[in-house]
Amino acid sequence: MKKLEKFIAIGLAAVMCMGVTACGSNTASSEGSAAAPAASAEAAAPASTESAGDSAAAADGKVYNVGICQLVQHEALDAATKGFKDVLTEEFGDNVKFDEQNAAGDSATCATITNTFASNGVDLILANATPALQAASAATADIPILGTSITEYGVALGIDNFDGVTGKNISGTSDLAPLDQQAAMFKELLPDAEKIGILYCSAEANSVYQAETVKAKLEEEGCDVSIYTFADSNDVAQVTQTACDENDALYIPTDNTAASCTEAINNVALPSKTPIIAGEEGIVAGCGIATLSISYYELGRTTGEMAVKVLKGEAKVEEMPIEYYANPIKKYNPSICKELGITIPDGYEAIQ
């Protein structure tokens, strides 16, 4: 409050002395080990810093402090964070400050980061990925929390019979693409694959949810499905080798640990000629053949638009329904498909 009063006083003094209104303080970002911007063309789109919201924020002197906790650095999460920040910067300009922190894949670090945000009294927390959301939920019941890159909020937050609204200080966006359609891609692209392994990190609740759903769909199609889990990045290669040895193809859900270890997975799967269908584009770009995926940058922008409404008092976070990406796209990895001799039918977009 003292900072706000000081800011207003400075602004009034400037008006009296110079006849013009000064803008607010420069945007600050405490990056730490923060994620780099996504390499995709859409994530690289330039953001405007001029808007009516910017002028309004400058006029009333309000500075918004937003804490960002991202679980780990990889292309999908990076793109979601960038989309979120772009929207808030377009709306508020220099009157929004980001404290952006990356937990390097560690859930305990997520807790440390979000507890610090709560102690500092930030105006809003962005929780990028499920462990970040769970940590933020434990850290504060008062500060508005928006999640992004979350597959299923009911699972993540332990809400039974989840109806799309949490009823507490949490809302956000989901990265869930239609899992039945992802499962159907095996019959479309790999009709001879009878034994399919599902590979994911056992510590990620949303990966468990996706794996169980896809397993059921594949079994309905007559496939023999086995589950393979790794505890963290240290045993990814070993578990992947076992899965490749025992199956015709693999499925990897939108798993953050797998997404950060695609090189290790590809170093095993490609030599063994084991094709991988995955839940999101970043994993496919690193080690897979195809996906039915979403734009994480646009998902982040949607989350940013929700944040603007919350910060401006136009919506209550506890009443905001979870939002989903409307138009997932079929995409494929040309280089890995060529290496494995897989022909992709029409209707798929090449990953650049």
GROMACS .gro file of C-alpha atoms in nm:
model
  352
    1MET     CA    1   0.000   0.000   0.000
    2LYS     CA    2   0.285   0.236   0.081
    3LYS     CA    3   0.432   0.171  -0.262
    4LEU     CA    4   0.098   0.249  -0.421
    5GLU     CA    5   0.057   0.576  -0.228
    6LYS     CA    6   0.411   0.676  -0.319
    7PHE     CA    7   0.351   0.598  -0.683
    8ILE     CA    8   0.031   0.811  -0.689
    9ALA     CA    9   0.208   1.097  -0.515
   10ILE     CA   10   0.488   1.093  -0.768
   11GLY     CA   11   0.237   1.084  -1.052
   12LEU     CA   12   0.043   1.384  -0.914
   13ALA     CA   13   0.361   1.579  -0.865
   14ALA     CA   14   0.459   1.517  -1.223
   15VAL     CA   15   0.119   1.640  -1.343
   16MET     CA   16   0.147   1.958  -1.142
   17CYS     CA   17   0.502   2.033  -1.245
   18MET     CA   18   0.514   1.919  -1.604
   19GLY     CA   19   0.152   1.888  -1.718
   20VAL     CA   20   0.201   1.530  -1.830
   21THR     CA   21   0.143   1.196  -1.665
   22ALA     CA   22   0.440   0.964  -1.620
   23CYS     CA   23   0.407   0.592  -1.689
   24GLY     CA   24   0.454   0.338  -1.414
   25SER     CA   25   0.768   0.152  -1.321
   26ASN     CA   26   0.946  -0.074  -1.570
   27THR     CA   27   0.836  -0.435  -1.596
   28ALA     CA   28   1.059  -0.656  -1.388
   29SER     CA   29   1.115  -1.029  -1.429
   30SER     CA   30   1.305  -1.233  -1.176
   31GLU     CA   31   1.404  -1.511  -1.413
   32GLY     CA   32   1.627  -1.733  -1.200
   33SER     CA   33   1.635  -2.051  -1.406
   34ALA     CA   34   1.325  -1.939  -1.593
   35ALA     CA   35   1.220  -2.095  -1.919
   36ALA     CA   36   1.341  -1.959  -2.248
   37PRO     CA   37   1.079  -1.848  -2.503
   38ALA     CA   38   0.935  -2.127  -2.715
   39ALA     CA   39   1.088  -2.179  -3.055
   40SER     CA   40   0.757  -2.207  -3.240
   41ALA     CA   41   0.656  -1.933  -3.480
   42GLU     CA   42   0.338  -1.855  -3.291
   43ALA     CA   43   0.524  -1.830  -2.960
   44ALA     CA   44   0.770  -1.593  -3.120
   45ALA     CA   45   0.496  -1.355  -3.234
   46PRO     CA   46   0.574  -1.000  -3.117
   47ALA     CA   47   0.356  -0.864  -2.845
   48SER     CA   48   0.217  -0.512  -2.844
   49THR     CA   49   0.272  -0.311  -2.529
   50GLU     CA   50   0.018  -0.043  -2.616
   51SER     CA   51  -0.347  -0.084  -2.520
   52ALA     CA   52  -0.638   0.089  -2.356
   53GLY     CA   53  -0.577  -0.127  -2.049
   54ASP     CA   54  -0.218  -0.003  -2.034
   55SER     CA   55  -0.336   0.359  -2.025
   56ALA     CA   56  -0.599   0.284  -1.764
   57ALA     CA   57  -0.349   0.107  -1.540
   58ALA     CA   58  -0.104   0.393  -1.572
   59ALA     CA   59  -0.375   0.646  -1.492
   60ASP     CA   60  -0.474   0.489  -1.160
   61GLY     CA   61  -0.118   0.393  -1.064
   62LYS     CA   62  -0.200   0.027  -0.998
   63VAL     CA   63   0.095  -0.211  -1.036
   64TYR     CA   64   0.011  -0.582  -1.057
   65ASN     CA   65   0.260  -0.833  -0.917
   66VAL     CA   66   0.223  -1.176  -1.073
   67GLY     CA   67   0.414  -1.484  -0.960
   68ILE     CA   68   0.481  -1.753  -1.220
   69CYS     CA   69   0.578  -2.104  -1.112
   70GLN     CA   70   0.670  -2.329  -1.406
   71LEU     CA   71   0.750  -2.690  -1.329
   72VAL     CA   72   1.026  -2.744  -1.583
   73GLN     CA   73   1.169  -2.594  -1.898
   74HIS     CA   74   1.046  -2.750  -2.221
   75GLU     CA   75   0.886  -2.615  -2.537
   76ALA     CA   76   0.520  -2.662  -2.444
   77LEU     CA   77   0.537  -2.506  -2.098
   78ASP     CA   78   0.766  -2.230  -2.224
   79ALA     CA   79   0.509  -2.140  -2.491
   80ALA     CA   80   0.223  -2.133  -2.238
   81THR     CA   81   0.418  -1.899  -2.007
   82LYS     CA   82   0.504  -1.671  -2.298
   83GLY     CA   83   0.143  -1.652  -2.416
   84PHE     CA   84   0.029  -1.566  -2.064
   85LYS     CA   85   0.290  -1.292  -2.019
   86ASP     CA   86   0.223  -1.146  -2.364
   87VAL     CA   87  -0.145  -1.088  -2.286
   88LEU     CA   88  -0.079  -0.923  -1.950
   89THR     CA   89   0.194  -0.704  -2.098
   90GLU     CA   90  -0.036  -0.600  -2.383
   91GLU     CA   91  -0.304  -0.508  -2.131
   92PHE     CA   92  -0.104  -0.345  -1.851
   93GLY     CA   93   0.232  -0.255  -2.006
   94ASP     CA   94   0.485  -0.147  -1.746
   95ASN     CA   95   0.222  -0.180  -1.475
   96VAL     CA   96   0.260  -0.556  -1.448
   97LYS     CA   97   0.564  -0.716  -1.286
   98PHE     CA   98   0.647  -1.085  -1.320
   99ASP     CA   99   0.838  -1.292  -1.069
  100GLU     CA  100   0.904  -1.590  -1.297
  101GLN     CA  101   1.052  -1.901  -1.138
  102ASN     CA  102   1.131  -2.245  -1.280
  103ALA     CA  103   1.129  -2.546  -1.047
  104ALA     CA  104   1.360  -2.759  -1.269
  105GLY     CA  105   1.118  -3.050  -1.249
  106ASP     CA  106   1.111  -3.071  -0.869
  107SER     CA  107   0.777  -3.067  -0.685
  108ALA     CA  108   0.941  -2.960  -0.358
  109THR     CA  109   1.087  -2.658  -0.535
  110CYS     CA  110   0.737  -2.574  -0.662
  111ALA     CA  111   0.626  -2.562  -0.298
  112THR     CA  112   0.914  -2.332  -0.203
  113ILE     CA  113   0.840  -2.098  -0.493
  114THR     CA  114   0.466  -2.074  -0.433
  115ASN     CA  115   0.506  -2.034  -0.057
  116THR     CA  116   0.735  -1.738  -0.130
  117PHE     CA  117   0.474  -1.589  -0.363
  118ALA     CA  118   0.213  -1.624  -0.088
  119SER     CA  119   0.443  -1.462   0.171
  120ASN     CA  120   0.513  -1.175  -0.066
  121GLY     CA  121   0.142  -1.119  -0.124
  122VAL     CA  122   0.147  -1.127  -0.505
  123ASP     CA  123  -0.177  -1.030  -0.678
  124LEU     CA  124  -0.205  -1.354  -0.878
  125ILE     CA  125  -0.016  -1.680  -0.929
  126LEU     CA  126   0.024  -1.864  -1.259
  127ALA     CA  127   0.087  -2.234  -1.196
  128ASN     CA  128   0.226  -2.394  -1.511
  129ALA     CA  129   0.183  -2.775  -1.490
  130THR     CA  130   0.011  -2.995  -1.232
  131PRO     CA  131   0.277  -3.008  -0.955
  132ALA     CA  132   0.297  -2.628  -0.967
  133LEU     CA  133  -0.082  -2.604  -0.934
  134GLN     CA  134  -0.088  -2.847  -0.643
  135ALA     CA  135   0.188  -2.652  -0.467
  136ALA     CA  136   0.012  -2.320  -0.521
  137SER     CA  137  -0.315  -2.463  -0.391
  138ALA     CA  138  -0.138  -2.573  -0.073
  139ALA     CA  139   0.040  -2.238  -0.038
  140THR     CA  140  -0.263  -2.007  -0.038
  141ALA     CA  141  -0.641  -2.018  -0.022
  142ASP     CA  142  -0.676  -1.643  -0.082
  143ILE     CA  143  -0.454  -1.532  -0.370
  144PRO     CA  144  -0.611  -1.605  -0.711
  145ILE     CA  145  -0.440  -1.899  -0.884
  146LEU     CA  146  -0.466  -1.976  -1.255
  147GLY     CA  147  -0.333  -2.302  -1.388
  148THR     CA  148  -0.221  -2.379  -1.739
  149SER     CA  149  -0.091  -2.698  -1.904
  150ILE     CA  150  -0.313  -2.891  -1.661
  151THR     CA  151  -0.482  -3.198  -1.803
  152GLU     CA  152  -0.761  -3.264  -1.552
  153TYR     CA  153  -0.827  -3.026  -1.263
  154GLY     CA  154  -1.047  -3.269  -1.072
  155VAL     CA  155  -0.764  -3.522  -1.063
  156ALA     CA  156  -0.497  -3.261  -0.990
  157LEU     CA  157  -0.690  -3.109  -0.699
  158GLY     CA  158  -0.861  -3.421  -0.571
  159ILE     CA  159  -1.211  -3.292  -0.646
  160ASP     CA  160  -1.469  -3.570  -0.680
  161ASN     CA  161  -1.735  -3.533  -0.950
  162PHE     CA  162  -1.563  -3.223  -1.082
  163ASP     CA  163  -1.805  -3.011  -1.287
  164GLY     CA  164  -1.561  -2.763  -1.439
  165VAL     CA  165  -1.564  -2.498  -1.160
  166THR     CA  166  -1.341  -2.547  -0.855
  167GLY     CA  167  -1.542  -2.323  -0.620
  168LYS     CA  168  -1.223  -2.191  -0.463
  169ASN     CA  169  -0.937  -1.957  -0.554
  170ILE     CA  170  -0.836  -2.164  -0.858
  171SER     CA  171  -0.928  -2.174  -1.224
  172GLY     CA  172  -0.731  -2.190  -1.550
  173THR     CA  173  -0.692  -2.376  -1.876
  174SER     CA  174  -0.658  -2.745  -1.966
  175ASP     CA  175  -0.425  -2.895  -2.226
  176LEU     CA  176  -0.640  -3.207  -2.263
  177ALA     CA  177  -0.683  -3.310  -2.626
  178PRO     CA  178  -0.945  -3.577  -2.708
  179LEU     CA  179  -0.783  -3.894  -2.576
  180ASP     CA  180  -1.010  -4.125  -2.772
  181GLN     CA  181  -0.895  -3.960  -3.094
  182GLN     CA  182  -0.531  -3.996  -2.988
  183ALA     CA  183  -0.588  -4.366  -2.926
  184ALA     CA  184  -0.752  -4.399  -3.268
  185MET     CA  185  -0.433  -4.274  -3.433
  186PHE     CA  186  -0.268  -4.611  -3.365
  187LYS     CA  187  -0.513  -4.790  -3.593
  188GLU     CA  188  -0.484  -4.512  -3.851
  189LEU     CA  189  -0.104  -4.491  -3.860
  190LEU     CA  190   0.015  -4.823  -3.716
  191PRO     CA  191  -0.252  -5.081  -3.804
  192ASP     CA  192  -0.013  -5.373  -3.747
  193ALA     CA  193   0.080  -5.266  -3.393
  194GLU     CA  194  -0.072  -5.521  -3.157
  195LYS     CA  195   0.135  -5.465  -2.843
  196ILE     CA  196   0.143  -5.104  -2.722
  197GLY     CA  197   0.333  -4.968  -2.423
  198ILE     CA  198   0.229  -4.652  -2.240
  199LEU     CA  199   0.526  -4.463  -2.096
  200TYR     CA  200   0.505  -4.186  -1.837
  201CYS     CA  201   0.630  -4.049  -1.505
  202SER     CA  202   0.456  -4.207  -1.206
  203ALA     CA  203   0.481  -3.880  -1.009
  204GLU     CA  204   0.248  -3.693  -1.248
  205ALA     CA  205  -0.117  -3.748  -1.157
  206ASN     CA  206  -0.250  -3.621  -1.487
  207SER     CA  207  -0.027  -3.865  -1.677
  208VAL     CA  208  -0.183  -4.148  -1.478
  209TYR     CA  209  -0.530  -4.025  -1.579
  210GLN     CA  210  -0.437  -4.005  -1.948
  211ALA     CA  211  -0.266  -4.344  -1.944
  212GLU     CA  212  -0.567  -4.517  -1.792
  213THR     CA  213  -0.805  -4.353  -2.040
  214VAL     CA  214  -0.595  -4.434  -2.347
  215LYS     CA  215  -0.527  -4.788  -2.223
  216ALA     CA  216  -0.901  -4.856  -2.202
  217LYS     CA  217  -0.961  -4.718  -2.552
  218LEU     CA  218  -0.679  -4.924  -2.703
  219GLU     CA  219  -0.796  -5.239  -2.531
  220GLU     CA  220  -1.142  -5.182  -2.679
  221GLU     CA  221  -0.969  -5.198  -3.018
  222GLY     CA  222  -0.815  -5.533  -2.929
  223CYS     CA  223  -0.463  -5.412  -2.848
  224ASP     CA  224  -0.246  -5.567  -2.577
  225VAL     CA  225  -0.147  -5.268  -2.359
  226SER     CA  226   0.120  -5.248  -2.089
  227ILE     CA  227   0.213  -4.961  -1.858
  228TYR     CA  228   0.576  -4.850  -1.804
  229THR     CA  229   0.658  -4.580  -1.550
  230PHE     CA  230   0.974  -4.400  -1.446
  231ALA     CA  231   1.012  -4.215  -1.118
  232ASP     CA  232   1.217  -3.927  -1.260
  233SER     CA  233   1.458  -3.841  -1.540
  234ASN     CA  234   1.728  -4.072  -1.404
  235ASP     CA  235   1.559  -4.394  -1.516
  236VAL     CA  236   1.391  -4.272  -1.837
  237ALA     CA  237   1.637  -4.445  -2.072
  238GLN     CA  238   1.626  -4.780  -1.892
  239VAL     CA  239   1.245  -4.790  -1.873
  240THR     CA  240   1.214  -4.677  -2.235
  241GLN     CA  241   1.446  -4.960  -2.343
  242THR     CA  242   1.230  -5.216  -2.167
  243ALA     CA  243   0.912  -5.071  -2.319
  244CYS     CA  244   1.064  -5.072  -2.670
  245ASP     CA  245   1.187  -5.430  -2.632
  246GLU     CA  246   0.843  -5.555  -2.533
  247ASN     CA  247   0.611  -5.360  -2.764
  248ASP     CA  248   0.537  -5.270  -3.126
  249ALA     CA  249   0.472  -4.902  -3.048
  250LEU     CA  250   0.453  -4.661  -2.754
  251TYR     CA  251   0.218  -4.389  -2.632
  252ILE     CA  252   0.341  -4.098  -2.417
  253PRO     CA  253   0.080  -3.861  -2.264
  254THR     CA  254   0.134  -3.491  -2.195
  255ASP     CA  255   0.397  -3.582  -1.939
  256ASN     CA  256   0.635  -3.304  -1.832
  257THR     CA  257   0.923  -3.530  -1.734
  258ALA     CA  258   0.903  -3.715  -2.065
  259ALA     CA  259   0.883  -3.383  -2.249
  260SER     CA  260   1.208  -3.271  -2.089
  261CYS     CA  261   1.376  -3.604  -2.175
  262THR     CA  262   1.281  -3.653  -2.541
  263GLU     CA  263   1.643  -3.682  -2.651
  264ALA     CA  264   1.705  -3.970  -2.410
  265ILE     CA  265   1.384  -4.140  -2.522
  266ASN     CA  266   1.463  -4.093  -2.892
  267ASN     CA  267   1.816  -4.231  -2.844
  268VAL     CA  268   1.651  -4.559  -2.742
  269ALA     CA  269   1.331  -4.568  -2.949
  270LEU     CA  270   1.469  -4.467  -3.289
  271PRO     CA  271   1.746  -4.731  -3.307
  272SER     CA  272   1.495  -4.993  -3.193
  273LYS     CA  273   1.253  -4.880  -3.469
  274THR     CA  274   0.975  -4.826  -3.215
  275PRO     CA  275   0.725  -4.557  -3.323
  276ILE     CA  276   0.580  -4.324  -3.060
  277ILE     CA  277   0.247  -4.141  -3.065
  278ALA     CA  278   0.232  -3.869  -2.799
  279GLY     CA  279  -0.009  -3.632  -2.633
  280GLU     CA  280   0.155  -3.308  -2.742
  281GLU     CA  281   0.366  -3.157  -3.017
  282GLY     CA  282   0.685  -3.096  -2.820
  283ILE     CA  283   0.726  -3.464  -2.737
  284VAL     CA  284   0.659  -3.564  -3.097
  285ALA     CA  285   0.912  -3.310  -3.222
  286GLY     CA  286   1.173  -3.477  -3.002
  287CYS     CA  287   1.096  -3.846  -3.026
  288GLY     CA  288   0.758  -3.925  -3.181
  289ILE     CA  289   0.582  -3.973  -3.512
  290ALA     CA  290   0.248  -3.800  -3.457
  291THR     CA  291   0.006  -3.632  -3.217
  292LEU     CA  292  -0.333  -3.472  -3.190
  293SER     CA  293  -0.211  -3.158  -3.021
  294ILE     CA  294  -0.296  -2.807  -2.910
  295SER     CA  295  -0.119  -2.472  -2.925
  296TYR     CA  296   0.034  -2.412  -2.583
  297TYR     CA  297   0.105  -2.051  -2.675
  298GLU     CA  298  -0.265  -1.991  -2.742
  299LEU     CA  299  -0.351  -2.182  -2.425
  300GLY     CA  300  -0.126  -1.944  -2.233
  301ARG     CA  301  -0.293  -1.646  -2.399
  302THR     CA  302  -0.634  -1.774  -2.292
  303THR     CA  303  -0.503  -1.804  -1.937
  304GLY     CA  304  -0.370  -1.449  -1.962
  305GLU     CA  305  -0.711  -1.322  -2.069
  306MET     CA  306  -0.860  -1.489  -1.764
  307ALA     CA  307  -0.595  -1.321  -1.547
  308VAL     CA  308  -0.681  -0.977  -1.686
  309LYS     CA  309  -1.045  -1.025  -1.585
  310VAL     CA  310  -0.945  -1.135  -1.235
  311LEU     CA  311  -0.696  -0.852  -1.179
  312LYS     CA  312  -0.939  -0.588  -1.308
  313GLY     CA  313  -1.216  -0.721  -1.084
  314GLU     CA  314  -1.433  -0.824  -1.378
  315ALA     CA  315  -1.456  -1.187  -1.270
  316LYS     CA  316  -1.418  -1.396  -0.955
  317VAL     CA  317  -1.169  -1.677  -0.997
  318GLU     CA  318  -1.376  -1.920  -0.791
  319GLU     CA  319  -1.664  -1.881  -1.037
  320MET     CA  320  -1.461  -1.911  -1.359
  321PRO     CA  321  -1.499  -2.243  -1.544
  322ILE     CA  322  -1.190  -2.424  -1.669
  323GLU     CA  323  -1.129  -2.341  -2.035
  324TYR     CA  324  -1.018  -2.586  -2.305
  325TYR     CA  325  -0.844  -2.557  -2.640
  326ALA     CA  326  -1.117  -2.587  -2.901
  327ASN     CA  327  -0.943  -2.711  -3.217
  328PRO     CA  328  -0.664  -2.968  -3.169
  329ILE     CA  329  -0.456  -3.039  -3.480
  330LYS     CA  330  -0.310  -3.362  -3.617
  331LYS     CA  331   0.066  -3.316  -3.656
  332TYR     CA  332   0.356  -3.543  -3.752
  333ASN     CA  333   0.735  -3.549  -3.739
  334PRO     CA  334   0.862  -3.582  -4.100
  335SER     CA  335   1.218  -3.687  -4.013
  336ILE     CA  336   1.126  -3.968  -3.772
  337CYS     CA  337   0.846  -4.093  -3.998
  338LYS     CA  338   1.093  -4.110  -4.287
  339GLU     CA  339   1.348  -4.291  -4.071
  340LEU     CA  340   1.087  -4.550  -3.969
  341GLY     CA  341   0.930  -4.578  -4.314
  342ILE     CA  342   0.588  -4.461  -4.196
  343THR     CA  343   0.356  -4.297  -4.451
  344ILE     CA  344   0.133  -4.026  -4.306
  345PRO     CA  345  -0.213  -3.985  -4.466
  346ASP     CA  346  -0.367  -3.654  -4.566
  347GLY     CA  347  -0.497  -3.433  -4.288
  348TYR     CA  348  -0.176  -3.413  -4.087
  349GLU     CA  349   0.039  -3.101  -4.053
  350ALA     CA  350   0.416  -3.135  -4.054
  351ILE     CA  351   0.602  -3.016  -3.744
  352GLN     CA  352   0.860  -2.765  -3.859
   0.00000   0.00000   0.00000
